[in-house]
Short mmCIF file of C-alpha atoms in Angstrom, two decimals:
data_model
loop_
_atom_site.label_atom_id
_atom_site.label_comp_id
_atom_site.label_asym_id
_atom_site.label_seq_id
_atom_site.Cartn_x
_atom_site.Cartn_y
_atom_site.Cartn_z
CA ASP H 1 -28.72 -47.66 235.63
CA ILE H 2 -31.18 -45.62 237.66
CA VAL H 3 -33.92 -45.49 235.08
CA ALA H 4 -33.73 -49.23 234.44
CA ALA H 5 -33.87 -49.85 238.19
CA VAL H 6 -36.98 -47.74 238.57
CA GLU H 7 -38.54 -49.36 235.52
CA ARG H 8 -37.89 -52.78 237.10
CA ARG H 9 -39.59 -51.63 240.25
CA LEU H 10 -42.49 -50.39 238.09
CA ASP H 11 -42.78 -53.88 236.64
CA ASP H 12 -43.30 -55.06 240.20
CA GLY H 13 -46.30 -52.73 240.42
CA ALA H 14 -44.50 -50.38 242.81
CA LYS H 15 -45.98 -46.91 243.15
CA PRO H 16 -42.96 -44.71 244.00
CA LEU H 17 -45.04 -41.55 243.45
CA ALA H 18 -47.99 -42.60 245.62
CA GLY H 19 -49.20 -39.62 247.62
CA ARG H 20 -47.31 -37.14 245.44
CA LYS H 21 -49.21 -34.31 243.82
CA VAL H 22 -48.13 -33.49 240.26
CA ILE H 23 -49.17 -30.73 237.85
CA VAL H 24 -48.61 -31.40 234.14
CA THR H 25 -49.39 -28.96 231.33
CA SER H 26 -49.87 -30.20 227.78
CA GLY H 27 -50.84 -29.12 224.27
CA PRO H 28 -50.79 -25.69 222.64
CA THR H 29 -52.54 -22.55 223.72
CA HIS H 30 -54.86 -20.65 221.40
CA GLU H 31 -54.66 -16.86 221.56
CA PRO H 32 -57.75 -15.12 220.10
CA ILE H 33 -57.44 -12.51 217.35
CA ASP H 34 -61.22 -12.04 217.07
CA PRO H 35 -64.27 -14.28 217.70
CA VAL H 36 -63.30 -16.69 214.89
CA ARG H 37 -59.52 -16.37 214.43
CA TYR H 38 -56.64 -17.26 216.74
CA ILE H 39 -52.91 -17.85 216.91
CA ALA H 40 -51.97 -21.48 217.56
CA ASN H 41 -49.00 -23.83 217.42
CA ARG H 42 -48.44 -27.36 216.20
CA SER H 43 -48.27 -29.07 219.61
CA SER H 44 -50.55 -32.13 219.61
CA GLY H 45 -50.48 -32.73 223.38
CA ARG H 46 -49.20 -36.28 222.81
CA GLN H 47 -45.99 -35.89 224.81
CA GLY H 48 -47.62 -34.04 227.72
CA HIS H 49 -50.58 -36.39 227.95
CA ALA H 50 -48.23 -39.41 227.85
CA ILE H 51 -46.14 -37.93 230.69
CA ALA H 52 -49.26 -37.28 232.78
CA ALA H 53 -50.37 -40.89 232.26
CA ALA H 54 -46.88 -42.26 233.05
CA LEU H 55 -46.72 -40.29 236.31
CA ALA H 56 -50.18 -41.50 237.28
CA ALA H 57 -49.03 -45.08 236.57
CA LEU H 58 -46.33 -44.56 239.23
CA GLY H 59 -49.03 -43.64 241.72
CA ALA H 60 -48.97 -39.83 241.48
CA ASP H 61 -52.07 -37.70 241.96
CA VAL H 62 -51.94 -35.88 238.61
CA THR H 63 -53.68 -32.67 237.56
CA LEU H 64 -53.33 -32.28 233.80
CA VAL H 65 -53.91 -28.75 232.49
CA SER H 66 -54.46 -29.16 228.77
CA GLY H 67 -54.74 -26.65 225.94
CA PRO H 68 -57.02 -27.44 222.95
CA VAL H 69 -56.01 -30.86 221.59
CA ALA H 70 -57.65 -33.51 219.40
CA ILE H 71 -56.59 -36.45 221.59
CA PRO H 72 -58.67 -37.95 224.43
CA ASP H 73 -58.17 -37.20 228.12
CA PRO H 74 -56.03 -39.87 229.84
CA ILE H 75 -58.20 -42.08 232.07
CA GLY H 76 -58.24 -41.48 235.82
CA LEU H 77 -56.59 -38.05 235.94
CA ASN H 78 -57.98 -34.70 236.94
CA VAL H 79 -58.01 -32.90 233.57
CA ILE H 80 -58.60 -29.15 233.28
CA HIS H 81 -59.21 -27.83 229.76
CA VAL H 82 -58.07 -24.32 228.93
CA GLU H 83 -57.58 -22.31 225.78
CA ARG H 84 -55.39 -19.25 226.44
CA ALA H 85 -52.04 -18.93 228.24
CA ASP H 86 -53.70 -16.68 230.84
CA GLU H 87 -56.19 -19.44 231.60
CA MET H 88 -53.43 -22.07 231.77
CA ARG H 89 -51.44 -19.94 234.24
CA ASP H 90 -54.53 -19.49 236.42
CA ALA H 91 -55.28 -23.24 236.39
CA VAL H 92 -51.66 -24.14 237.26
CA LEU H 93 -51.47 -21.65 240.14
CA ALA H 94 -54.84 -22.86 241.45
CA ALA H 95 -53.42 -26.42 241.54
CA LEU H 96 -50.52 -25.42 243.85
CA PRO H 97 -49.14 -26.62 246.21
CA ALA H 98 -47.72 -29.67 244.44
CA ASP H 99 -44.61 -31.83 244.77
CA ILE H 100 -43.78 -31.83 241.08
CA ALA H 101 -44.57 -29.59 238.10
CA VAL H 102 -43.90 -30.77 234.55
CA MET H 103 -44.59 -27.93 232.13
CA VAL H 104 -44.85 -29.63 228.73
CA ALA H 105 -47.38 -27.33 227.05
CA ALA H 106 -46.21 -25.19 224.15
CA VAL H 107 -47.51 -21.98 225.68
CA ALA H 108 -47.76 -19.09 223.23
CA ASP H 109 -45.08 -16.49 224.04
CA TRP H 110 -47.35 -13.72 222.80
CA LYS H 111 -51.01 -12.91 222.62
CA VAL H 112 -52.77 -10.29 220.49
CA ALA H 113 -52.58 -6.95 222.31
CA SER H 114 -56.27 -6.14 221.83
CA ALA H 115 -58.38 -8.97 220.47
CA SER H 116 -61.43 -7.74 218.57
CA ASP H 117 -64.99 -8.37 219.82
CA GLN H 118 -66.22 -8.65 216.24
CA LYS H 119 -64.84 -10.55 213.27
CA ILE H 120 -62.28 -8.31 211.57
CA LYS H 121 -63.63 -7.63 208.08
CA LYS H 122 -61.69 -7.36 204.87
CA HIS H 123 -62.77 -4.15 203.13
CA PRO H 124 -61.68 -3.86 199.50
CA GLY H 125 -59.25 -0.99 199.07
CA GLU H 126 -58.66 -0.55 202.79
CA SER H 127 -55.33 -1.10 204.43
CA ILE H 128 -54.42 -4.50 205.83
CA PRO H 129 -54.50 -4.89 209.61
CA THR H 130 -51.33 -5.43 211.63
CA LEU H 131 -51.40 -7.68 214.67
CA ALA H 132 -49.77 -5.98 217.63
CA LEU H 133 -48.65 -8.59 220.16
CA THR H 134 -47.99 -8.49 223.86
CA GLU H 135 -46.18 -10.95 226.12
CA ASN H 136 -48.04 -13.83 227.69
CA PRO H 137 -47.38 -14.91 231.28
CA ASP H 138 -44.31 -17.16 231.58
CA ILE H 139 -45.88 -20.09 233.43
CA LEU H 140 -42.68 -22.11 233.88
CA LYS H 141 -40.82 -19.11 235.28
CA THR H 142 -43.74 -18.20 237.53
CA VAL H 143 -43.82 -21.73 238.99
CA GLY H 144 -40.01 -21.96 239.18
CA HIS H 145 -39.83 -18.83 241.34
CA HIS H 146 -43.09 -19.24 243.26
CA THR H 147 -43.22 -19.13 247.06
CA GLN H 148 -45.02 -22.48 246.76
CA ARG H 149 -42.45 -23.80 244.27
CA PRO H 150 -42.80 -27.58 243.87
CA LYS H 151 -39.76 -29.57 244.91
CA LEU H 152 -39.16 -30.59 241.30
CA VAL H 153 -39.86 -28.23 238.41
CA ILE H 154 -39.36 -29.49 234.87
CA GLY H 155 -39.70 -27.44 231.71
CA PHE H 156 -39.66 -28.23 228.02
CA ALA H 157 -37.82 -26.34 225.30
CA ALA H 158 -38.97 -26.73 221.72
CA GLU H 159 -36.35 -25.16 219.51
CA THR H 160 -35.42 -25.10 215.86
CA GLN H 161 -31.81 -24.01 216.38
CA ASP H 162 -29.16 -23.84 219.14
CA VAL H 163 -31.25 -26.37 221.05
CA GLU H 164 -28.77 -27.00 223.87
CA SER H 165 -27.63 -23.45 224.52
CA ASN H 166 -31.21 -22.19 224.45
CA ALA H 167 -32.22 -24.91 226.91
CA ARG H 168 -29.32 -24.17 229.27
CA ALA H 169 -30.24 -20.49 229.37
CA LYS H 170 -33.84 -21.49 230.03
CA LEU H 171 -32.81 -23.73 232.97
CA GLU H 172 -31.26 -20.78 234.81
CA ARG H 173 -33.78 -18.12 233.88
CA LYS H 174 -36.86 -20.16 234.68
CA GLY H 175 -35.71 -21.68 237.96
CA ALA H 176 -36.17 -25.24 236.65
CA ASP H 177 -34.44 -28.43 237.80
CA PHE H 178 -34.51 -29.98 234.34
CA ILE H 179 -35.20 -28.83 230.84
CA VAL H 180 -36.30 -31.46 228.35
CA ALA H 181 -35.12 -30.03 225.04
CA ASN H 182 -36.02 -31.11 221.55
CA ASP H 183 -35.45 -29.92 218.03
CA VAL H 184 -38.88 -29.32 216.49
CA SER H 185 -37.69 -28.27 213.05
CA PRO H 186 -40.36 -29.42 210.56
CA SER H 187 -37.91 -31.96 209.07
CA THR H 188 -37.85 -33.87 212.40
CA GLY H 189 -41.60 -34.57 212.37
CA ILE H 190 -41.57 -34.32 216.19
CA MET H 191 -44.19 -31.60 216.66
CA GLY H 192 -47.52 -33.30 216.05
CA GLY H 193 -45.78 -36.66 215.50
CA LEU H 194 -45.55 -39.88 217.52
CA ARG H 195 -41.81 -39.97 218.26
CA ASN H 196 -39.43 -37.68 220.09
CA ARG H 197 -35.69 -37.27 220.51
CA VAL H 198 -34.85 -35.27 223.61
CA LYS H 199 -31.91 -34.01 225.63
CA ILE H 200 -32.24 -33.82 229.41
CA ILE H 201 -30.46 -30.69 230.60
CA SER H 202 -29.84 -30.22 234.32
CA HIS H 203 -27.26 -28.56 236.54
CA ASP H 204 -25.41 -31.90 236.41
CA GLY H 205 -25.02 -31.84 232.62
CA VAL H 206 -26.68 -33.06 229.46
CA GLU H 207 -28.06 -36.49 228.67
CA GLN H 208 -29.04 -37.29 225.08
CA TRP H 209 -31.83 -39.85 224.85
CA PRO H 210 -32.29 -41.88 221.68
CA ASP H 211 -35.15 -41.50 219.24
CA LEU H 212 -38.12 -43.00 221.11
CA ASP H 213 -41.86 -43.29 220.96
CA LYS H 214 -43.42 -40.41 222.95
CA ASP H 215 -44.84 -43.01 225.37
CA GLU H 216 -41.32 -44.34 225.97
CA VAL H 217 -39.98 -40.82 226.58
CA ALA H 218 -42.83 -40.41 229.09
CA THR H 219 -42.04 -43.66 230.93
CA ARG H 220 -38.34 -42.80 231.17
CA LEU H 221 -39.05 -39.27 232.34
CA ALA H 222 -41.50 -40.49 234.99
CA ALA H 223 -38.86 -42.94 236.25
CA LEU H 224 -36.24 -40.17 236.35
CA ILE H 225 -38.64 -37.93 238.30
CA ALA H 226 -39.38 -40.70 240.81
CA GLU H 227 -35.67 -41.33 241.30
CA LYS H 228 -34.82 -37.64 241.79
CA LEU H 229 -37.59 -37.24 244.32
CA MET H 230 -36.37 -40.27 246.26
CA GLN H 231 -32.77 -38.99 246.19
CA GLY H 232 -33.49 -35.53 247.46
CA ASP B 1 -92.07 -27.09 197.83
CA ILE B 2 -89.03 -27.62 195.63
CA VAL B 3 -86.72 -28.93 198.32
CA ALA B 4 -89.34 -31.38 199.60
CA ALA B 5 -89.93 -32.59 196.04
CA VAL B 6 -86.24 -33.24 195.50
CA GLU B 7 -85.97 -34.92 198.89
CA ARG B 8 -88.84 -37.22 197.92
CA ARG B 9 -87.03 -38.10 194.74
CA LEU B 10 -83.92 -38.76 196.83
CA ASP B 11 -85.95 -41.22 198.91
CA ASP B 12 -86.58 -43.08 195.67
CA GLY B 13 -82.82 -43.45 195.27
CA ALA B 14 -82.73 -40.98 192.37
CA LYS B 15 -79.34 -39.52 191.54
CA PRO B 16 -80.18 -36.08 190.13
CA LEU B 17 -76.50 -35.07 190.21
CA ALA B 18 -75.17 -38.21 188.48
CA GLY B 19 -72.43 -37.22 186.05
CA ARG B 20 -72.02 -33.77 187.62
CA LYS B 21 -68.61 -32.70 188.82
CA VAL B 22 -68.59 -30.72 192.07
CA ILE B 23 -65.81 -29.00 194.02
CA VAL B 24 -66.40 -28.42 197.74
CA THR B 25 -63.99 -26.66 200.10
CA SER B 26 -64.21 -27.22 203.84
CA GLY B 27 -62.50 -26.45 207.14
CA PRO B 28 -60.14 -23.65 208.11
CA THR B 29 -56.81 -22.73 206.59
CA HIS B 30 -53.65 -22.47 208.68
CA GLU B 31 -51.30 -19.64 207.82
CA PRO B 32 -47.73 -20.16 209.13
CA ILE B 33 -46.03 -17.56 211.34
CA ASP B 34 -42.88 -19.68 211.80
CA PRO B 35 -42.16 -23.45 211.83
CA VAL B 36 -44.29 -24.02 214.95
CA ARG B 37 -46.85 -21.20 215.06
CA TYR B 38 -49.73 -20.35 212.75
CA ILE B 39 -52.93 -18.32 212.43
CA ALA B 40 -56.10 -20.45 212.39
CA ASN B 41 -59.84 -20.14 212.77
CA ARG B 42 -62.54 -22.11 214.55
CA SER B 43 -64.03 -23.86 211.53
CA SER B 44 -64.38 -27.59 212.25
CA GLY B 45 -65.10 -28.67 208.66
CA ARG B 46 -68.37 -30.30 209.79
CA GLN B 47 -70.65 -28.24 207.54
CA GLY B 48 -68.42 -28.51 204.46
CA HIS B 49 -67.79 -32.23 204.86
CA ALA B 50 -71.54 -32.83 205.35
CA ILE B 51 -72.32 -30.89 202.16
CA ALA B 52 -69.73 -32.85 200.19
CA ALA B 53 -71.27 -36.12 201.44
CA ALA B 54 -74.83 -34.94 200.69
CA LEU B 55 -73.89 -33.99 197.11
CA ALA B 56 -72.19 -37.36 196.62
CA ALA B 57 -75.37 -39.06 197.89
CA LEU B 58 -77.23 -37.35 195.01
CA GLY B 59 -74.78 -38.94 192.56
CA ALA B 60 -72.29 -36.10 192.11
CA ASP B 61 -68.60 -36.72 191.46
CA VAL B 62 -67.24 -34.69 194.40
CA THR B 63 -63.74 -33.35 194.96
CA LEU B 64 -63.45 -32.15 198.55
CA VAL B 65 -60.57 -29.74 199.23
CA SER B 66 -60.16 -29.71 203.00
CA GLY B 67 -58.08 -27.59 205.32
CA PRO B 68 -56.70 -29.12 208.56
CA VAL B 69 -59.62 -30.69 210.44
CA ALA B 70 -60.00 -33.29 213.20
CA ILE B 71 -62.91 -35.13 211.50
CA PRO B 72 -62.57 -38.10 209.13
CA ASP B 73 -62.72 -37.89 205.34
CA PRO B 74 -66.21 -38.72 204.01
CA ILE B 75 -66.23 -42.14 202.36
CA GLY B 76 -66.08 -42.42 198.59
CA LEU B 77 -65.03 -38.87 197.72
CA ASN B 78 -61.82 -37.57 196.23
CA VAL B 79 -60.37 -35.65 199.21
CA ILE B 80 -57.41 -33.29 198.84
CA HIS B 81 -55.82 -32.11 202.09
CA VAL B 82 -54.27 -28.66 202.18
CA GLU B 83 -53.07 -26.29 204.87
CA ARG B 84 -52.71 -22.74 203.52
CA ALA B 85 -55.11 -20.61 201.45
CA ASP B 86 -52.58 -20.56 198.60
CA GLU B 87 -52.62 -24.37 198.54
CA MET B 88 -56.43 -24.45 198.68
CA ARG B 89 -56.67 -22.04 195.74
CA ASP B 90 -54.24 -24.17 193.71
CA ALA B 91 -56.18 -27.38 194.48
CA VAL B 92 -59.53 -25.78 193.55
CA LEU B 93 -58.23 -24.38 190.26
CA ALA B 94 -56.63 -27.73 189.41
CA ALA B 95 -60.06 -29.38 189.88
CA LEU B 96 -61.73 -27.15 187.26
CA PRO B 97 -63.71 -27.53 185.06
CA ALA B 98 -66.68 -28.45 187.26
CA ASP B 99 -70.45 -28.02 187.12
CA ILE B 100 -70.79 -26.78 190.69
CA ALA B 101 -68.49 -25.15 193.25
CA VAL B 102 -69.52 -24.91 196.89
CA MET B 103 -66.94 -22.87 198.79
CA VAL B 104 -67.62 -23.66 202.46
CA ALA B 105 -64.07 -23.36 203.86
CA ALA B 106 -63.32 -20.51 206.24
CA VAL B 107 -60.33 -19.33 204.23
CA ALA B 108 -58.04 -16.95 206.11
CA ASP B 109 -58.36 -13.46 204.64
CA TRP B 110 -54.74 -12.72 205.51
CA LYS B 111 -51.46 -14.54 205.79
CA VAL B 112 -48.26 -13.42 207.51
CA ALA B 113 -46.31 -11.20 205.12
CA SER B 114 -43.00 -13.00 205.69
CA ALA B 115 -43.21 -16.21 207.69
CA SER B 116 -39.98 -16.99 209.56
CA ASP B 117 -37.84 -20.04 208.71
CA GLN B 118 -36.87 -20.40 212.37
CA LYS B 119 -38.94 -20.30 215.53
CA ILE B 120 -39.24 -16.65 216.59
CA LYS B 121 -37.53 -16.40 219.99
CA LYS B 122 -38.58 -14.32 222.95
CA HIS B 123 -35.51 -12.42 224.14
CA PRO B 124 -35.86 -10.81 227.57
CA GLY B 125 -35.75 -7.04 227.26
CA GLU B 126 -36.15 -7.03 223.51
CA SER B 127 -39.10 -5.50 221.75
CA ILE B 128 -42.14 -7.59 220.95
CA PRO B 129 -42.62 -8.64 217.33
CA THR B 130 -45.47 -7.31 215.22
CA LEU B 131 -47.13 -9.54 212.66
CA ALA B 132 -47.42 -7.79 209.32
CA LEU B 133 -50.18 -9.39 207.25
CA THR B 134 -50.86 -9.56 203.55
CA GLU B 135 -54.01 -10.55 201.64
CA ASN B 136 -54.66 -14.17 200.77
CA PRO B 137 -56.13 -15.16 197.41
CA ASP B 138 -59.93 -14.79 197.32
CA ILE B 139 -60.85 -18.30 196.17
CA LEU B 140 -64.61 -17.71 195.88
CA LYS B 141 -64.11 -14.54 193.82
CA THR B 142 -61.50 -16.26 191.64
CA VAL B 143 -63.88 -19.14 190.88
CA GLY B 144 -66.89 -16.79 190.48
CA HIS B 145 -65.10 -14.80 187.77
CA HIS B 146 -63.09 -17.62 186.17
CA THR B 147 -63.21 -18.31 182.42
CA GLN B 148 -64.09 -21.88 183.46
CA ARG B 149 -66.68 -20.68 185.99
CA PRO B 150 -68.89 -23.57 187.12
CA LYS B 151 -72.56 -23.18 186.23
CA LEU B 152 -73.42 -22.86 189.92
CA VAL B 153 -71.10 -21.08 192.37
CA ILE B 154 -72.07 -21.02 196.04
CA GLY B 155 -70.22 -19.18 198.78
CA PHE B 156 -70.49 -19.06 202.54
CA ALA B 157 -70.42 -15.98 204.73
CA ALA B 158 -69.55 -16.38 208.40
CA GLU B 159 -70.31 -13.09 210.09
CA THR B 160 -70.69 -11.77 213.61
CA GLN B 161 -72.70 -8.66 212.64
CA ASP B 162 -74.73 -7.27 209.70
CA VAL B 163 -75.03 -10.85 208.44
CA GLU B 164 -77.48 -10.18 205.64
CA SER B 165 -76.02 -6.95 204.26
CA ASN B 166 -72.51 -8.41 204.35
CA ALA B 167 -73.74 -11.50 202.51
CA ARG B 168 -75.59 -9.47 199.86
CA ALA B 169 -72.46 -7.43 199.15
CA LYS B 170 -70.49 -10.67 198.92
CA LEU B 171 -72.96 -12.14 196.39
CA GLU B 172 -72.29 -9.32 193.94
CA ARG B 173 -68.57 -8.89 194.54
CA LYS B 174 -67.70 -12.57 194.34
CA GLY B 175 -69.81 -13.49 191.33
CA ALA B 176 -71.74 -16.14 193.30
CA ASP B 177 -75.23 -17.51 192.64
CA PHE B 178 -75.95 -18.05 196.32
CA ILE B 179 -74.42 -17.04 199.60
CA VAL B 180 -75.16 -19.23 202.59
CA ALA B 181 -74.85 -16.81 205.49
CA ASN B 182 -74.66 -17.56 209.17
CA ASP B 183 -74.00 -15.68 212.37
CA VAL B 184 -70.95 -17.25 214.00
CA SER B 185 -70.89 -15.07 217.12
CA PRO B 186 -69.50 -17.22 219.95
CA SER B 187 -72.91 -17.15 221.70
CA THR B 188 -74.45 -19.09 218.77
CA GLY B 189 -72.12 -22.09 219.18
CA ILE B 190 -72.26 -22.60 215.39
CA MET B 191 -68.54 -22.45 214.59
CA GLY B 192 -67.16 -25.78 215.75
CA GLY B 193 -70.65 -26.96 216.79
CA LEU B 194 -73.10 -29.51 215.39
CA ARG B 195 -76.00 -27.23 214.42
CA ASN B 196 -76.37 -24.31 212.05
CA ARG B 197 -78.90 -21.60 211.29
CA VAL B 198 -78.43 -20.16 207.84
CA LYS B 199 -79.92 -17.65 205.42
CA ILE B 200 -79.83 -18.44 201.70
CA ILE B 201 -79.16 -15.19 199.84
CA SER B 202 -79.60 -15.12 196.07
CA HIS B 203 -80.56 -12.60 193.42
CA ASP B 204 -84.17 -13.76 194.04
CA GLY B 205 -84.13 -12.77 197.71
CA VAL B 206 -83.47 -14.18 201.13
CA GLU B 207 -84.67 -17.44 202.63
CA GLN B 208 -84.22 -18.02 206.37
CA TRP B 209 -83.81 -21.68 207.26
CA PRO B 210 -84.60 -22.89 210.79
CA ASP B 211 -82.05 -24.09 213.31
CA LEU B 212 -80.95 -27.49 211.94
CA ASP B 213 -78.35 -30.15 212.40
CA LYS B 214 -75.43 -29.47 210.00
CA ASP B 215 -76.28 -32.73 208.20
CA GLU B 216 -79.83 -31.46 207.63
CA VAL B 217 -78.52 -28.13 206.30
CA ALA B 218 -76.32 -30.18 203.94
CA THR B 219 -79.20 -32.34 202.69
CA ARG B 220 -81.38 -29.30 202.05
CA LEU B 221 -78.61 -27.43 200.29
CA ALA B 222 -77.78 -30.43 198.09
CA ALA B 223 -81.47 -30.67 197.14
CA LEU B 224 -81.58 -26.95 196.35
CA ILE B 225 -78.45 -27.27 194.20
CA ALA B 226 -79.91 -30.23 192.29
CA GLU B 227 -83.14 -28.31 191.65
CA LYS B 228 -81.34 -25.16 190.46
CA LEU B 229 -79.21 -27.18 188.08
CA MET B 230 -82.28 -28.92 186.63
CA GLN B 231 -84.09 -25.57 186.23
CA GLY B 232 -81.39 -23.78 184.39
#
């Protein structure tokens, strides 16, 4: 098949993505509540970092925009560290134009409407604060509909239910060529773990990949990206 | 002075805390919003872990109850890993009785009133969710007023303003013997950093310590604890 063919070529040291500029996002975003507290998510950055490294191995010029993670920067890439979704959006837009965008980061959908300058104190007898939220920028959608839209735009969908239908809706709404969808219910161990089980959803249909190491998912996805770019 | 005297004794390999049981908490707590999102804080666990190690070096039998951190467990201690404040409280109470409790963890004051079983979805056009919060258990206060209260109970106060008056109020309210207070305003770089500048607040008064490596703060505090226990 196509992926196997590209992987064979990779074994030969071929660099099918040489000269191609790629933007990859990875990790969570942290949205401040006050100077010490924030809203986070369980993304480890492992899948996004592995994809960035796999694309670089195929010769691509990769800019990795990473949220706060506890794993090291991949060697030889241009890595930009950000914390908030707003910062990640700015870093991604600043990296355009690009041939390919792979938006793997688990960007927070919401931020706190008005983060406090001072640590919010607990005062005995006083009422408990409520966190009013507001929408964060939708980075995938912004890139998918941008005047400088990369030729290939790939998004991720981390769901805990209705994985495929949610991913299909996302494909249309975000202007993406592919959605890589996975079920991140806690029982799967995927979020924060070492393995992943994904579905590739495109306008051509759905492909279920087996349970794989996140590095293997990255290698396959990089091969698929190289093939698509060569096709079109 | 007292601390220097104890440190000299430590140089001789003395174990002034041999046979003493100590509970130390460290790190942040993570309070779930849904299966993938949570509320966190910037505590790295460095100060708490260093204190646990310093007390063990003085011969104490240390149980370290740690929230989610990216640093390794100190060698030779009994380490219990927890995520939420409720779990930390349970682990601390299960470790009683003890001679000393040093509550360093930055325990979340609030948790989400009703965490969702499924990932909260963003639906275009729908209203934005609000996070209703509810109070977490006050672990320091619980230990400070417990029927099995350790002989020495030490709390930490991470503030961004009115550091000393906040810490004094905490000393009384929580039933602590000491409060170790620090200013964690982002400009200080203390939260998540390697150095700390603390005030020791007790019923005897306030002692300002200089800017020190967190390991040095830990060594001094362990020496102070050993001295207090020998005095009384």
